[in-house]
XYZ file of C-alpha atoms in Angstrom:
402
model
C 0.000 0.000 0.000
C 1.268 3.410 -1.161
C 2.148 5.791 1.934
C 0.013 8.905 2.230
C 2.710 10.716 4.915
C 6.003 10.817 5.266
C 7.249 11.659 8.925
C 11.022 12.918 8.152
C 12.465 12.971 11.991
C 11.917 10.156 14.096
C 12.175 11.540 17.347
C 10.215 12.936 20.151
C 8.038 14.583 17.329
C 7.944 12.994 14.820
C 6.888 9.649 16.300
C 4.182 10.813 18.106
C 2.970 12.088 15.205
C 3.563 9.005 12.647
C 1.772 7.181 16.059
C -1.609 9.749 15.826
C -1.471 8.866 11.606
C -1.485 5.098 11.480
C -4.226 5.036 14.183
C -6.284 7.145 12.240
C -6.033 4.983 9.249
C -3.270 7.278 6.955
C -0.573 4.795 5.828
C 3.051 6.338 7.202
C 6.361 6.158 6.443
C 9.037 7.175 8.667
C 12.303 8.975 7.600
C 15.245 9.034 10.174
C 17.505 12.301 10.560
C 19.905 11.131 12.542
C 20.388 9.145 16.385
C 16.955 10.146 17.185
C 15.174 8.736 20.757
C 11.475 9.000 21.049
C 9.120 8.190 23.822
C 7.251 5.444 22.491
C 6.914 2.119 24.474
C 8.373 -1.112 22.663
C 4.668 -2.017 22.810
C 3.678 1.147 21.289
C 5.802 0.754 18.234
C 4.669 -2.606 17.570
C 1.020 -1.659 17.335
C 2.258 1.126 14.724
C 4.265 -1.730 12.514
C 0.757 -3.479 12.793
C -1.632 -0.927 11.475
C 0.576 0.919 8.591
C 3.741 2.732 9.621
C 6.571 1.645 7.634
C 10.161 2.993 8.737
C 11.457 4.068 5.250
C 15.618 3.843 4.401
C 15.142 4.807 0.819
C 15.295 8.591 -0.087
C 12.590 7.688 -3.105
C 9.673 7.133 -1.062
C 9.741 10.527 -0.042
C 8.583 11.469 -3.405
C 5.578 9.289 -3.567
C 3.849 10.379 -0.419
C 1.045 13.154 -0.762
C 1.986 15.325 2.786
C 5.789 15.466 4.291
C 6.059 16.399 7.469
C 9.971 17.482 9.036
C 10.054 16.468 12.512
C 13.824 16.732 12.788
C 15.436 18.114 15.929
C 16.592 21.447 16.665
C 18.693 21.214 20.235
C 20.420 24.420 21.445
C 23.957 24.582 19.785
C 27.297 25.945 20.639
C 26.033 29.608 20.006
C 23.575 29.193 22.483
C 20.952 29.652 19.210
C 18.744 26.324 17.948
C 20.824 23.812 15.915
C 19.015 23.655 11.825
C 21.340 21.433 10.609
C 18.812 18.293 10.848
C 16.253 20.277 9.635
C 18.538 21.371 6.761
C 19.327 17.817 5.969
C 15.672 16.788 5.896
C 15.067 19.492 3.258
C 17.491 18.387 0.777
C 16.590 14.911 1.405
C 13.215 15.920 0.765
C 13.932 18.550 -1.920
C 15.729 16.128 -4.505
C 12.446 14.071 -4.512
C 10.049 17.008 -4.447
C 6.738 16.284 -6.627
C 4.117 18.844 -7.304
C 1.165 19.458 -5.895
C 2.958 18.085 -2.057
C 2.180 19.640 0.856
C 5.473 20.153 3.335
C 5.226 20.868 6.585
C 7.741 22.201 9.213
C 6.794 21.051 12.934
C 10.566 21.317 14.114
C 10.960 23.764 17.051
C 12.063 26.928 15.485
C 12.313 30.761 15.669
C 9.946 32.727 13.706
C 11.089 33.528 9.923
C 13.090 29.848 9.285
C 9.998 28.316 7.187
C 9.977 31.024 4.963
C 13.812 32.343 5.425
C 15.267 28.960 5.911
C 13.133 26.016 4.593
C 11.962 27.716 1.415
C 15.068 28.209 -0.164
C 16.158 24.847 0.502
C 13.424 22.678 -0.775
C 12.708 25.597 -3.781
C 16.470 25.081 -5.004
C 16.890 21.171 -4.493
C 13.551 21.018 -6.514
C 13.338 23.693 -9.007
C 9.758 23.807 -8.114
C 7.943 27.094 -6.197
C 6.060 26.808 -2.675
C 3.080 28.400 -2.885
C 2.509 27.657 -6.505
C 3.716 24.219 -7.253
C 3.749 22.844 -3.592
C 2.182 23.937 -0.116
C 4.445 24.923 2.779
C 2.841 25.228 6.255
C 4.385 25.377 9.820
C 2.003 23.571 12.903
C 4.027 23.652 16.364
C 4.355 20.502 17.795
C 1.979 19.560 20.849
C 3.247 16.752 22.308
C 2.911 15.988 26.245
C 5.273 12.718 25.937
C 3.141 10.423 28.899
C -0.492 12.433 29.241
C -2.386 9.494 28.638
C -5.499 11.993 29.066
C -3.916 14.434 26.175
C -4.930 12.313 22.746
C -3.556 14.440 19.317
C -7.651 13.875 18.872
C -8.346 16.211 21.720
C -5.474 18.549 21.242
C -6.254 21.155 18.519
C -3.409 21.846 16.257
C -2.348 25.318 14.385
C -1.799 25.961 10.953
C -0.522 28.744 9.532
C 0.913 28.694 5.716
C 2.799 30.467 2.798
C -0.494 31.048 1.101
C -3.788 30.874 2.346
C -3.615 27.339 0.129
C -0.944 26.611 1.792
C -3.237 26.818 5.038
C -6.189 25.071 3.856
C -4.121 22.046 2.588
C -2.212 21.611 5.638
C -5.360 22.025 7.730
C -7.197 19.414 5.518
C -3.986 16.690 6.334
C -4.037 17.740 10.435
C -8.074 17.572 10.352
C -7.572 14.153 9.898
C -6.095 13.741 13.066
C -7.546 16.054 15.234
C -10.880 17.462 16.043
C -9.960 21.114 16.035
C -7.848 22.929 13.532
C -6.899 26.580 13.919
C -5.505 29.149 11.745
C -3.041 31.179 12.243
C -2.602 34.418 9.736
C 0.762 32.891 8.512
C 3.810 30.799 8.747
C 4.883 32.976 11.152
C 2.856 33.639 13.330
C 2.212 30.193 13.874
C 6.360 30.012 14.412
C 5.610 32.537 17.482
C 3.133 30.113 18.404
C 5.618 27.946 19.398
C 7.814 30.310 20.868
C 5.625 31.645 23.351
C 4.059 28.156 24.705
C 7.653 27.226 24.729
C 8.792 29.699 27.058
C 5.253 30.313 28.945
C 6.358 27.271 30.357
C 9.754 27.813 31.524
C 8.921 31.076 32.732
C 6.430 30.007 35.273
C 8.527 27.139 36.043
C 11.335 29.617 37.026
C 8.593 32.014 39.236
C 7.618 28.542 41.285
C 11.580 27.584 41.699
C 12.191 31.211 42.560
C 9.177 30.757 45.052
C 10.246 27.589 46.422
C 13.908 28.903 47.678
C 11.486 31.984 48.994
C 9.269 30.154 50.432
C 12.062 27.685 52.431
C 14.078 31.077 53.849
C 10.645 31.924 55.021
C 9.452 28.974 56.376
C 6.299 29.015 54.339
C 5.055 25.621 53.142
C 5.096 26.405 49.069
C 3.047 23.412 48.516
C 0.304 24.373 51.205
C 0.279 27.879 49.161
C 0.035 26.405 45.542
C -2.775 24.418 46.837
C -4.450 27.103 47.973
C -3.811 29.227 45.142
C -5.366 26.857 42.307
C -8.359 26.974 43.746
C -8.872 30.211 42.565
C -11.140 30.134 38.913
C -9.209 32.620 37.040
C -6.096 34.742 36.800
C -3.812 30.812 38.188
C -2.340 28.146 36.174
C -0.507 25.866 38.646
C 2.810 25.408 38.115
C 5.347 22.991 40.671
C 8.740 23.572 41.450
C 11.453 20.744 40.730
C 14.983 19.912 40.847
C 15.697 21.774 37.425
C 14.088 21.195 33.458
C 14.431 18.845 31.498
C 12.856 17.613 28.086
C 12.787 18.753 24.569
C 11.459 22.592 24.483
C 14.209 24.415 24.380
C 13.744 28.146 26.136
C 14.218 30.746 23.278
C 15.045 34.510 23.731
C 15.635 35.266 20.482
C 19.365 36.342 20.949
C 21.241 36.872 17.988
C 17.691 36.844 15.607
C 16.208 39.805 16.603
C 16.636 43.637 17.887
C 16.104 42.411 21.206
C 16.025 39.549 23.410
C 13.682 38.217 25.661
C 14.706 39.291 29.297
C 12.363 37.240 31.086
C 12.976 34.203 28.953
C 16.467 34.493 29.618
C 16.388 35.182 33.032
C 14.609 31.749 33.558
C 16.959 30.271 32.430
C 19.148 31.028 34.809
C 17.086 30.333 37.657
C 16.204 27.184 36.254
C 19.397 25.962 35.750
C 20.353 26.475 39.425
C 17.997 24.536 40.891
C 20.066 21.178 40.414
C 22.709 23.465 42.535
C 20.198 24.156 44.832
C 19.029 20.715 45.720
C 22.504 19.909 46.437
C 23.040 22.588 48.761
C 19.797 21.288 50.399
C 20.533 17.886 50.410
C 24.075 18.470 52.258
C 22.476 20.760 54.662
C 20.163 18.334 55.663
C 22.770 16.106 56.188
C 24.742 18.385 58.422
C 21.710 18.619 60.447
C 21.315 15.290 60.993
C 25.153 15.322 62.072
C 26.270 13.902 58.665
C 28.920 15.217 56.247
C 28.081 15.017 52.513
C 31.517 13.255 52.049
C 31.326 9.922 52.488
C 27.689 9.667 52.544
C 25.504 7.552 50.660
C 23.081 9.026 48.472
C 20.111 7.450 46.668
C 18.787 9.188 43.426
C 15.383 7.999 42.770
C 14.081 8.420 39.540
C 16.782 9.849 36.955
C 14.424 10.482 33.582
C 13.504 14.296 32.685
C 9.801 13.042 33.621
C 7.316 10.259 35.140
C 7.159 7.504 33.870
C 8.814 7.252 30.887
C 12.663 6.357 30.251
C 13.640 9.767 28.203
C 16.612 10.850 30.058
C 16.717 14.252 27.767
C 18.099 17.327 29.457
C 17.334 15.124 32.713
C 18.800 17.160 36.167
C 19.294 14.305 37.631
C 22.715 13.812 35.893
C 24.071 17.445 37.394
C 22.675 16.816 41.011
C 24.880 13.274 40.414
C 28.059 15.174 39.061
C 27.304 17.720 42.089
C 27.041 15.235 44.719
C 29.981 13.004 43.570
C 32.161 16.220 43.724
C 31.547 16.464 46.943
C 32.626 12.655 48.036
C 29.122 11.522 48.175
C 28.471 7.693 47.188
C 25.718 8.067 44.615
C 23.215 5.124 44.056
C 20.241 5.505 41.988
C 16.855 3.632 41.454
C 14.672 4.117 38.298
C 12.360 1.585 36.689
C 12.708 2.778 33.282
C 16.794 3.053 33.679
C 18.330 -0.286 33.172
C 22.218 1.264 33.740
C 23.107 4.743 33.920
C 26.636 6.144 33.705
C 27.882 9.696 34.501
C 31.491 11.254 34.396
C 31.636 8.085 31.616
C 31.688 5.627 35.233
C 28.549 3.448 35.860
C 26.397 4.074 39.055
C 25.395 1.671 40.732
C 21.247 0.826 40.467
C 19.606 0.043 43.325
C 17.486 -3.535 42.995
C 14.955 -3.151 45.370
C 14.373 0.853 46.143
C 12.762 0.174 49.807
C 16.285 -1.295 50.993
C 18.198 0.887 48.951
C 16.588 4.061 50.905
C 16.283 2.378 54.141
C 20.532 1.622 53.574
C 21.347 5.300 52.469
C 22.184 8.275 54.679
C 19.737 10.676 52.153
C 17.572 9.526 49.309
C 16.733 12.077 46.813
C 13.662 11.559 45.359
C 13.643 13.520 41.981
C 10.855 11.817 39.448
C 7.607 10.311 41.368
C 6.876 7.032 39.103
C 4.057 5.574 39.353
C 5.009 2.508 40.311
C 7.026 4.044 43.704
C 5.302 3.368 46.689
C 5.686 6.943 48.143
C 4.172 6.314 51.792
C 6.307 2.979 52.274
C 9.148 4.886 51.404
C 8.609 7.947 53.295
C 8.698 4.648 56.427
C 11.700 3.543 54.992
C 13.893 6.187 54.030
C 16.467 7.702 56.940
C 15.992 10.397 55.356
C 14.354 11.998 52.345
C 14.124 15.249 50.467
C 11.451 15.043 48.292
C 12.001 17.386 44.924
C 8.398 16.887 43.572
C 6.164 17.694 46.530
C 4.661 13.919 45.828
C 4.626 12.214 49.257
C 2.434 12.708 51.919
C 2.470 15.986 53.998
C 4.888 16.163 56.458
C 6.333 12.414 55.295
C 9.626 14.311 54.116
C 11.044 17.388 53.715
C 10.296 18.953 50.627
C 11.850 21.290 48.028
């Protein structure tokens, strides 16, 4: 069976997205970029072999496939700026086999202007054919929430905006397929901003709840007590929880280097946010001291190492620089996770805990950074010696908290 799509990045994008096709019925092929790791369950990709997603290793099928989708990824680079070059490699993958009348679509985190500045030029010169007149191009930020089993890409509406209005209404036709709401943005990029500010909306108000939870421990104020409180009110609150740091795919964006001005705020949260692993560290050693304990020597317990619950992506994961932290200090680091068969850092192994209950009730401090389901939080809160929980996911008053 000819493939209708062609998902052209395989990781945490574009398989989620080749996953939301097959199950509703449009025959996919998948087109590597590069060492990509996506969230899917070994499970999860079987059912996808089984109902029409074929991983594709020849360039040609590209050309036979009605809607192309670039899923490549775009991590931070040495400039500090987002990283093209998989996205550039896509498009002259995709270029060469170009047929008319395709719509291409960018979903690739990027800043606003690369569809039309970038991708354009790319798949226009490797083609010799014209977007806009000879093939739609369209941009629709990704909305994946790798683990919400209660977020389906049914229920999730998705924005369009293209070169054209064409463009638009053939890239809207492909995601109505999937999704029960489609909406329109004026243009490429605006839905490219789209991106940018749910990107950083979320970082920000991570970094106002970190910045409230080192408040809130100089004061003596129970954060978690306050944030419950606070959501109950109907407007004006979003709930945000503090943690040991950020981790995942979106990569915070404040524009510097692209436009007249950066984003202050956005890059301000980043620098709170990537203190907190520092912070939990200084934490964790003070709460050793008070328990008459010096963070050399002790024995430390990481529980739960991935960037979220249950799942085993370890992307951008804090857990690594609370390890590196710790060890500096002549702490013996141990660390549980289901999902984390072996784990090195500093290129040495660390030792995995088998059974977590022992492991916590052996350790001088256990750590617990990611709350997987499967963790019995109240037995370990019995357990542990002692426990600093990151998460604000045991009991009240079972640990201390972040």
């Amino acid at each position: 069976m000819p493939a209708d799509l062609a998902v052209i990045g395989l990781g945490p994008y574009g398989l989620p997205l080749a996953q939301a096709a097959v199950a509703a019925g449009i025959p996919t092929i998948g087109y590597a970029t590069g060492p990509e790791a996506g969230s899917l369950s070994p499970a999860e990709l079987r059912r996808m072999h089984a109902t029409g997603f074929r991983p594709g290793t020849d360039p040609a099928q590209l050309g036979r496939v009605r809607t192309a989708v670039i899923c490549a990824p775009t991590p931070r680079g040495a400039d500090g700026g987002l990283d093209l070059g998989q996205v550039e490699a896509a498009a002259r993958t995709l270029a060469e086999r170009l047929r008319p009348h395709t719509t291409v679509i960018l979903e690739s985190p990027v800043l606003p202007g690369t569809t039309e500045d970038f991708l354009r030029p790319l798949l226009e010169e490797g083609s010799g054919l014209r977007a806009g007149r000879d093939f739609h191009l369209a941009y629709s930020p990704s909305r994946v929430d790798p683990g919400n089993r209660d977020r389906t890409p049914a229920g999730t509406p998705r924005v369009i905006g293209g070169l054209t209005p064409a463009c638009t209404e053939s890239a809207a036709a492909f995601y109505g397929r999937l999704t029960d709401k489609v909406v329109r943005a004026r243009g490429l990029r605006e839905a490219e901003t789209v991106q940018l500010l749910e990107t950083n909306f979320r970082h920000v108000n991570i970094a106002l709840v970190n910045e409230m939870a080192v408040l809130c421990h100089e004061l003596g104020v129970d954060l978690w007590d306050v944030i419950r409180c606070a959501e109950t009110k109907p407007f004006g609150f979003q709930a945000f929880r503090p943690g040991p740091g950020v981790g995942g795919y979106g990569v915070p964006q404040d524009l510097t280097g692209h436009a007249t001005r950066t984003l202050r705020m956005v890059e301000l949260a980043q620098q709170v946010n990537s203190r907190m692993p520092r912070y939990v560290v200084q934490r964790a050693a003070t709460l050793l001291n008070e328990h008459g304990k010096s963070a050399r020597g002790a024995r430390i317990l990481l529980l739960g190492v991935t960037y979220k619950p249950d799942l085993a992506d370890q992307q951008a994961a804090p857990a690594r620089e609370i390890a590196v932290r710790l060890m500096e200090l002549g702490a013996s680091v141990s660390y549980h996770d289901p999902y984390v068969p072996a784990w090195n850092v500093l290129n040495r192994p660390v030792p995995r805990a088998d059974s977590f209950y022992e492991a916590a009730a052996d350790a001088d401090l256990t750590l617990l950074l990611q709350p997987h389901r499967t963790y019995d939080l109240q037995g370990l809160s019995v357990k542990a010696q002692l426990l600093l929980d990151t998460r604000g996911a045991t009991p009240t008053g079972a640990a201390h908290r972040l």
